[in-house]
Amino acid sequence: MKLLILNANLVNEGQITPTDVLVENGFIALIGPNLSGREADKVIDANGQYLLPGVIDDQVHFREPGLTHKATIWSESRAGVAGGTTTFMEMPNTVPNALTQALLQDKYDIAARTAMANYSFFMGVSNDNIAEALQTDPQTVCGLKVFMGSSTGSMLVDDEHVLNELFRESPLLIATHCEDEATVRANNERYKAEYGKTATAALHPLIRNEEACLKSSSLAVELAKRHNTRLHILHISTADELGLFSNALPLAEKRITAEVCVHHLWFDANDYERLGNQIKCNPAIKGPRHRPELLAALLNDRLDIIATDHAPHTWAEKQQNYWQAPSGLPLIQHSLLMMLDFVQQGKMNIETVVRKMCHAPTDCFQIDRRGYVREGYWADLVLVDPNATTHVSNENVLYQCGWTPLAGQQFTNAVTHTIVSGELVYERGQFLTDRAGKRVLFNR
């Protein structure tokens, strides 16, 4: 299929350029002015809209297999596509946990049948599957995932010998969830004894506090430096951890990288009063002092990637009392619009949004021919209308769980078209196919 995009303002590699783009057989064939005479099966006149590379989200929980009452790979990737995300990397704490190569392959098989966006899945690590984890193919799997804090699953890796062996032997990027389990457990017992049934989500950043994050992240960095491991720490949530990371090297040359999630930039602890368990997540959304420092670290390249940690639960599950309500919130449909809102506020420019959400994941994970708009690359593309608005409500979200903590938000941009691996999947509120994603490969 040939697809021609005319009169776009291409945001790519630090520049905004008026141009046309020709897509052919899944790939970007030509980029340049005056392509209107080219033959195409479909022509889109962008009429000055922004054309971006598709967003690459390196941390999502799509709940399949085993937790499909919350979400599926199809439902959540579809929501992502509507919001401009064309590639996702999904976590292993599904049921059963993806702790064997066979279970990991099961997830790839599901995605091959149902994924609306391009996909990769992390191989999980536990205290007793190290040999199995080290068999993971670096060219076809995004990385190994280690919970150095148990989060909401049962995959805690707390054996010092296992951690040392893993960091010493892994040929893959190791992505870590860092919260010190002993600190969290001690805080949990203290506040449970003090508050009992009266506890609310406002306690969450006190239980999963700065100390827990810093202690665990420091251990991960120390192990990585000791063994020269390729380490990527997920969802940094505190200013206290920022000193662990450097901006002295370009991202592609770093051995230790870090991610910040949209909710840690958007919300702070004052929002628990309004949203309660809706924004209960691990690591916790912390006090107001952290948010501006996380943003500054993102802009000065101590933090490398913007992601979502998209983690849906049913509304009924979230309405339970604080101790029973699960952690996680759904965000992938609006993550790009959230960051474009920061552009509207003057906190960053659109070139930075593209660098952190599209280019940086490609460089960090060494993704093959995605994340940039270049001739010969896969055509993962998004058109954004800066003159339109998007109103968010629980009635118009596409998540299977049917709710969003952003309900009532009005964004001053709208995603109008999303192209996944050369196929026009989404156009002005309509989906044109039920499956378009392809397996992501890596240049390692």
XYZ file of C-alpha atoms in Angstrom:
444
model
C 0.000 0.000 0.000
C 1.179 3.525 -0.823
C 0.219 6.333 1.543
C 1.073 9.970 0.840
C 1.073 12.655 3.537
C 1.179 16.206 2.226
C 1.782 19.599 3.831
C 2.913 18.358 7.232
C 5.119 20.080 9.781
C 7.496 17.233 10.566
C 8.891 17.228 14.118
C 11.971 15.024 13.985
C 15.577 15.020 15.205
C 15.362 18.442 16.822
C 13.781 20.297 13.911
C 10.352 21.268 12.610
C 10.291 21.021 8.813
C 7.449 21.575 6.329
C 7.468 18.467 4.147
C 5.626 15.602 2.475
C 6.132 11.903 3.250
C 5.536 8.887 1.011
C 4.944 5.527 2.689
C 5.274 2.329 0.674
C 5.046 -1.330 1.739
C 5.312 -0.474 5.415
C 8.333 1.818 5.181
C 9.086 5.492 4.652
C 10.034 5.711 0.998
C 10.521 9.452 0.510
C 10.659 12.588 2.644
C 10.691 15.951 0.932
C 8.763 18.825 -0.616
C 6.587 18.660 -3.675
C 5.591 14.975 -3.558
C 1.992 15.712 -4.513
C 2.463 14.230 -7.965
C 3.360 10.797 -6.604
C 0.919 7.946 -7.036
C -0.677 6.705 -3.827
C -3.573 4.545 -2.682
C -4.484 7.173 -0.095
C -3.544 10.826 0.277
C -3.741 12.715 3.583
C -3.505 16.499 3.444
C -2.063 17.369 6.840
C -2.768 21.046 6.211
C 0.037 22.149 8.515
C -0.548 19.642 11.321
C 2.412 18.242 13.228
C 3.748 14.928 11.943
C 5.613 12.974 14.639
C 7.270 9.583 14.881
C 4.971 7.211 16.749
C 5.406 7.179 20.511
C 7.343 4.212 21.917
C 6.189 3.329 25.443
C 8.821 1.194 27.158
C 6.700 0.255 30.174
C 3.114 -0.988 30.100
C 1.010 -3.650 31.808
C -1.636 -4.953 29.416
C -2.735 -7.778 31.779
C -2.855 -10.649 29.273
C -2.715 -13.548 29.925
C -4.456 -14.232 33.200
C -5.884 -10.843 34.152
C -8.100 -10.179 31.166
C -10.983 -8.949 33.321
C -8.833 -5.797 33.637
C -7.465 -5.437 30.104
C -6.142 -7.250 27.042
C -3.291 -6.670 24.643
C -5.865 -5.724 22.000
C -7.887 -3.298 24.125
C -4.939 -1.396 25.597
C -2.837 -1.258 22.425
C -5.928 0.063 20.647
C -6.240 2.819 23.236
C -2.563 3.562 22.783
C -2.913 3.855 19.012
C -5.747 6.372 19.455
C -3.341 8.463 21.517
C -0.358 8.222 19.167
C 1.531 5.277 20.683
C 2.681 2.900 17.943
C 5.039 0.616 19.916
C 4.888 -0.814 23.435
C 7.069 -2.956 25.693
C 5.037 -4.984 28.164
C 5.928 -6.295 31.600
C 6.175 -9.942 32.734
C 3.966 -9.890 35.864
C 0.953 -11.328 34.067
C -0.543 -14.664 35.153
C 1.365 -16.870 34.927
C 4.446 -14.678 35.242
C 6.600 -14.738 32.092
C 9.469 -16.585 33.770
C 10.172 -19.211 31.091
C 10.925 -18.878 27.409
C 7.745 -20.823 26.625
C 5.553 -18.461 28.681
C 7.243 -15.468 27.097
C 6.533 -16.915 23.650
C 2.873 -17.333 24.613
C 2.623 -13.554 25.011
C 4.261 -12.953 21.652
C 1.787 -15.367 20.074
C -1.169 -13.466 21.559
C 0.241 -10.157 20.312
C 0.832 -11.557 16.829
C -2.898 -12.298 16.659
C -4.309 -9.208 18.357
C -1.910 -6.286 18.884
C -2.923 -2.978 17.321
C 0.552 -1.523 17.931
C 4.068 -2.897 17.505
C 5.151 -4.959 20.481
C 7.898 -6.414 22.599
C 7.744 -8.212 25.951
C 10.208 -8.277 28.828
C 11.448 -11.603 30.131
C 10.837 -11.843 33.869
C 13.473 -12.680 36.470
C 12.893 -14.370 39.817
C 15.157 -15.732 42.528
C 15.198 -19.158 40.860
C 15.035 -18.737 37.067
C 18.378 -17.074 36.366
C 19.571 -19.739 33.889
C 16.302 -19.524 31.965
C 16.372 -15.731 31.909
C 19.895 -15.642 30.537
C 18.775 -17.646 27.477
C 16.725 -14.661 26.250
C 17.556 -13.535 22.719
C 18.869 -9.918 22.705
C 17.809 -9.361 19.088
C 14.141 -10.260 19.553
C 13.346 -9.324 23.198
C 13.564 -5.834 24.694
C 15.194 -6.858 27.970
C 15.016 -8.533 31.358
C 12.715 -7.125 34.046
C 13.709 -7.280 37.700
C 11.422 -6.267 40.546
C 13.893 -5.096 43.209
C 10.736 -4.336 45.155
C 7.795 -6.709 44.800
C 5.318 -4.083 43.562
C 1.942 -5.783 43.062
C 3.283 -9.096 41.808
C 5.186 -12.031 43.299
C 8.414 -11.574 41.360
C 10.595 -9.980 44.048
C 14.299 -10.635 43.461
C 15.992 -10.156 46.819
C 18.696 -12.835 46.756
C 22.063 -11.047 46.688
C 23.768 -13.924 44.876
C 21.089 -13.966 42.168
C 21.373 -10.222 41.645
C 25.140 -10.395 41.377
C 25.008 -13.250 38.897
C 22.338 -11.575 36.834
C 24.138 -8.222 36.639
C 27.432 -9.984 35.898
C 26.177 -12.334 33.191
C 23.294 -10.611 31.402
C 23.939 -9.713 27.747
C 20.645 -7.810 27.705
C 19.461 -4.539 29.124
C 18.154 -5.051 32.658
C 15.140 -2.908 33.545
C 14.446 -2.548 37.256
C 11.581 -1.559 39.522
C 13.429 -0.077 42.491
C 11.805 0.148 45.918
C 13.500 -1.381 48.951
C 11.193 -4.116 50.164
C 12.275 -4.068 53.817
C 11.646 -0.327 54.057
C 8.226 -0.618 52.458
C 7.193 -3.514 54.698
C 8.286 -1.714 57.859
C 6.417 1.429 56.851
C 3.366 -0.604 55.909
C 3.225 -2.259 59.326
C 3.700 1.073 61.116
C 0.918 2.910 59.282
C -1.438 -0.055 59.359
C -1.112 -0.180 63.122
C -1.631 3.582 63.399
C -4.492 4.098 60.919
C -6.133 0.703 60.434
C -9.367 0.936 58.435
C -9.233 4.753 58.326
C -6.178 4.744 56.027
C -6.438 6.577 52.711
C -4.246 6.799 49.621
C -2.595 9.889 51.111
C -0.454 7.437 53.120
C 0.926 5.810 49.988
C 3.912 8.157 49.483
C 4.741 7.796 53.173
C 4.762 4.011 53.002
C 6.550 3.798 49.644
C 8.744 6.733 50.495
C 11.865 8.457 49.195
C 14.122 6.292 51.355
C 12.765 3.075 49.817
C 13.311 4.381 46.295
C 16.803 5.764 46.854
C 18.076 2.711 48.717
C 16.969 0.312 45.971
C 18.024 2.504 43.035
C 21.435 3.005 44.667
C 21.876 -0.754 44.917
C 20.955 -1.246 41.270
C 23.405 1.433 40.151
C 26.149 -0.003 42.352
C 25.641 -3.484 40.842
C 25.613 -2.076 37.323
C 28.838 -0.154 37.873
C 30.499 -3.178 39.460
C 29.682 -5.424 36.494
C 29.414 -2.849 33.666
C 25.795 -3.916 33.164
C 23.396 -2.175 30.806
C 20.887 -0.925 33.412
C 17.647 0.982 32.841
C 15.794 2.090 35.989
C 12.073 2.508 35.455
C 9.694 5.193 36.796
C 11.989 7.432 38.841
C 9.697 9.254 41.265
C 11.949 11.253 43.603
C 14.383 14.133 43.384
C 16.552 12.190 45.814
C 17.485 9.635 43.143
C 18.553 12.098 40.459
C 22.158 12.256 41.630
C 22.556 8.625 40.598
C 22.316 9.560 36.919
C 24.583 11.481 34.576
C 24.147 13.630 31.504
C 27.838 13.568 30.603
C 27.374 11.166 27.686
C 24.898 10.943 24.812
C 22.108 8.480 25.524
C 23.378 5.921 23.023
C 26.664 5.721 24.966
C 25.228 5.470 28.478
C 25.409 2.198 30.403
C 22.961 3.425 33.062
C 19.730 5.141 31.995
C 16.491 6.132 33.660
C 12.856 6.781 32.844
C 10.226 9.104 34.239
C 6.514 8.430 33.872
C 3.864 10.930 32.872
C 1.976 10.635 36.159
C 5.030 11.543 38.231
C 5.336 14.707 36.131
C 1.584 15.463 36.137
C 0.364 14.677 39.680
C 1.733 15.189 43.179
C 0.657 14.128 46.675
C -1.869 16.960 46.899
C -3.938 15.129 44.288
C -4.691 12.171 46.591
C -7.401 14.198 48.302
C -9.251 14.528 44.984
C -8.391 11.241 43.262
C -7.581 8.817 46.089
C -6.877 5.256 44.946
C -7.192 6.285 41.298
C -3.591 7.511 41.467
C -2.312 4.854 43.858
C 0.671 3.359 42.037
C 4.121 1.933 42.708
C 6.395 3.766 43.125
C 4.078 6.265 44.706
C 3.333 9.751 43.449
C 5.267 11.835 45.957
C 5.113 15.308 47.502
C 5.077 18.532 45.465
C 8.835 19.181 45.725
C 9.672 16.275 43.422
C 7.693 17.144 40.322
C 9.660 20.241 39.185
C 12.973 18.522 39.860
C 11.955 15.471 37.822
C 11.004 17.760 34.951
C 14.304 19.633 35.184
C 16.231 16.339 35.159
C 14.292 15.248 32.100
C 15.173 18.467 30.306
C 18.867 18.292 31.244
C 19.089 14.614 30.225
C 19.710 12.996 33.586
C 16.377 11.283 32.913
C 16.207 9.826 29.432
C 12.731 8.538 28.547
C 9.089 9.430 29.165
C 6.786 6.401 29.592
C 3.435 5.575 31.201
C 3.642 2.402 33.312
C 0.061 2.014 32.041
C -1.530 -0.374 34.555
C -5.331 -0.689 34.461
C -7.552 -2.138 37.169
C -11.323 -2.307 37.251
C -13.246 0.529 38.843
C -14.601 -1.867 41.476
C -11.077 -2.913 42.431
C -10.023 0.703 42.828
C -13.060 1.463 45.031
C -11.864 -0.911 47.748
C -10.277 0.469 50.901
C -6.718 1.702 50.673
C -5.097 -1.533 51.854
C -6.976 -3.696 49.331
C -7.052 -1.366 46.313
C -4.423 -2.427 43.747
C -1.708 -0.078 42.520
C -1.619 1.226 38.960
C -3.468 3.648 36.702
C -4.390 3.729 32.989
C -2.680 6.479 30.968
C -1.564 5.350 27.515
C -4.401 6.946 25.536
C -3.413 10.448 26.645
C 0.321 10.321 27.389
C 1.320 12.251 24.263
C -1.386 14.855 24.865
C -0.218 15.238 28.475
C 3.280 16.100 27.302
C 1.975 18.395 24.570
C 0.096 20.197 27.347
C 3.507 20.861 28.906
C 4.461 22.449 25.587
C 1.381 24.667 25.791
C 2.440 25.670 29.319
C 5.910 26.623 28.079
C 7.637 23.948 30.166
C 9.233 22.196 27.166
C 9.159 22.341 23.388
C 7.625 19.827 21.024
C 11.030 18.748 19.760
C 11.845 17.605 23.317
C 8.584 15.663 23.559
C 9.521 13.771 20.387
C 13.088 13.219 21.573
C 12.020 11.773 24.923
C 9.008 9.721 23.767
C 10.175 8.530 20.332
C 13.920 8.926 19.683
C 15.161 8.110 23.206
C 13.466 4.702 23.533
C 14.955 3.725 20.172
C 18.453 4.758 21.272
C 18.088 3.260 24.749
C 16.871 -0.150 23.582
C 18.669 -0.146 20.195
C 15.402 -0.644 18.317
C 15.659 -1.547 14.666
C 14.407 1.199 12.297
C 11.753 2.812 14.466
C 11.434 5.979 16.521
C 12.665 8.356 13.829
C 11.194 9.625 10.569
C 13.873 8.531 8.105
C 13.773 7.036 4.637
C 14.055 3.256 4.950
C 12.578 3.198 8.475
C 9.277 1.627 9.422
C 6.438 4.100 8.938
C 5.235 4.615 12.513
C 3.703 8.072 12.289
C 1.254 10.313 14.126
C -0.529 13.449 12.995
C -1.455 15.957 15.713
C -3.735 18.943 15.206
C -2.546 21.783 17.482
C -5.705 23.770 16.754
C -8.121 21.093 17.966
C -9.077 20.056 21.479
C -9.556 16.689 23.198
C -11.991 16.379 26.082
C -11.370 13.386 28.332
C -14.177 11.514 30.072
C -14.775 8.022 31.398
C -17.260 7.627 28.564
C -14.746 8.200 25.769
C -11.708 6.317 27.039
C -10.930 3.094 25.191
C -9.448 1.184 28.127
C -11.324 -1.969 28.997
C -11.479 -0.758 32.614
C -13.575 2.227 31.465
C -12.107 4.973 33.650
C -9.262 7.480 33.725
C -7.791 9.739 36.423
C -7.792 12.464 33.748
C -11.593 12.629 33.469
C -12.655 16.223 32.887
C -9.316 17.281 31.403
C -9.400 19.375 28.230
C -6.277 19.071 26.076
C -5.377 21.692 23.489
C -4.228 19.165 20.871
C -5.812 16.166 19.174
C -4.363 13.042 17.567
C -6.040 12.755 14.168
C -4.166 9.913 12.413
C -1.954 7.042 13.558
C 0.050 4.882 11.151
C 1.510 1.620 12.466
C 4.170 -0.152 10.397
C 2.926 1.603 7.289
C -0.771 0.933 7.815
C -3.249 3.707 8.536
C -4.905 2.314 11.660
C -6.670 5.324 13.162
C -8.253 8.291 11.402
C -10.255 11.014 13.175
C -11.839 8.775 15.785
C -12.290 5.709 13.579
C -10.249 2.493 13.551
C -9.634 1.109 10.081
C -8.336 -2.317 11.097
C -8.391 -4.710 14.059
C -4.691 -5.580 14.041
C -1.581 -3.904 12.706
C 1.292 -4.446 15.150
C 4.551 -6.181 14.297
C 7.203 -7.654 16.547
C 9.970 -5.182 17.333
C 13.567 -6.210 16.640
C 16.774 -4.850 18.147
C 20.231 -4.014 16.770
C 22.357 -5.736 19.383
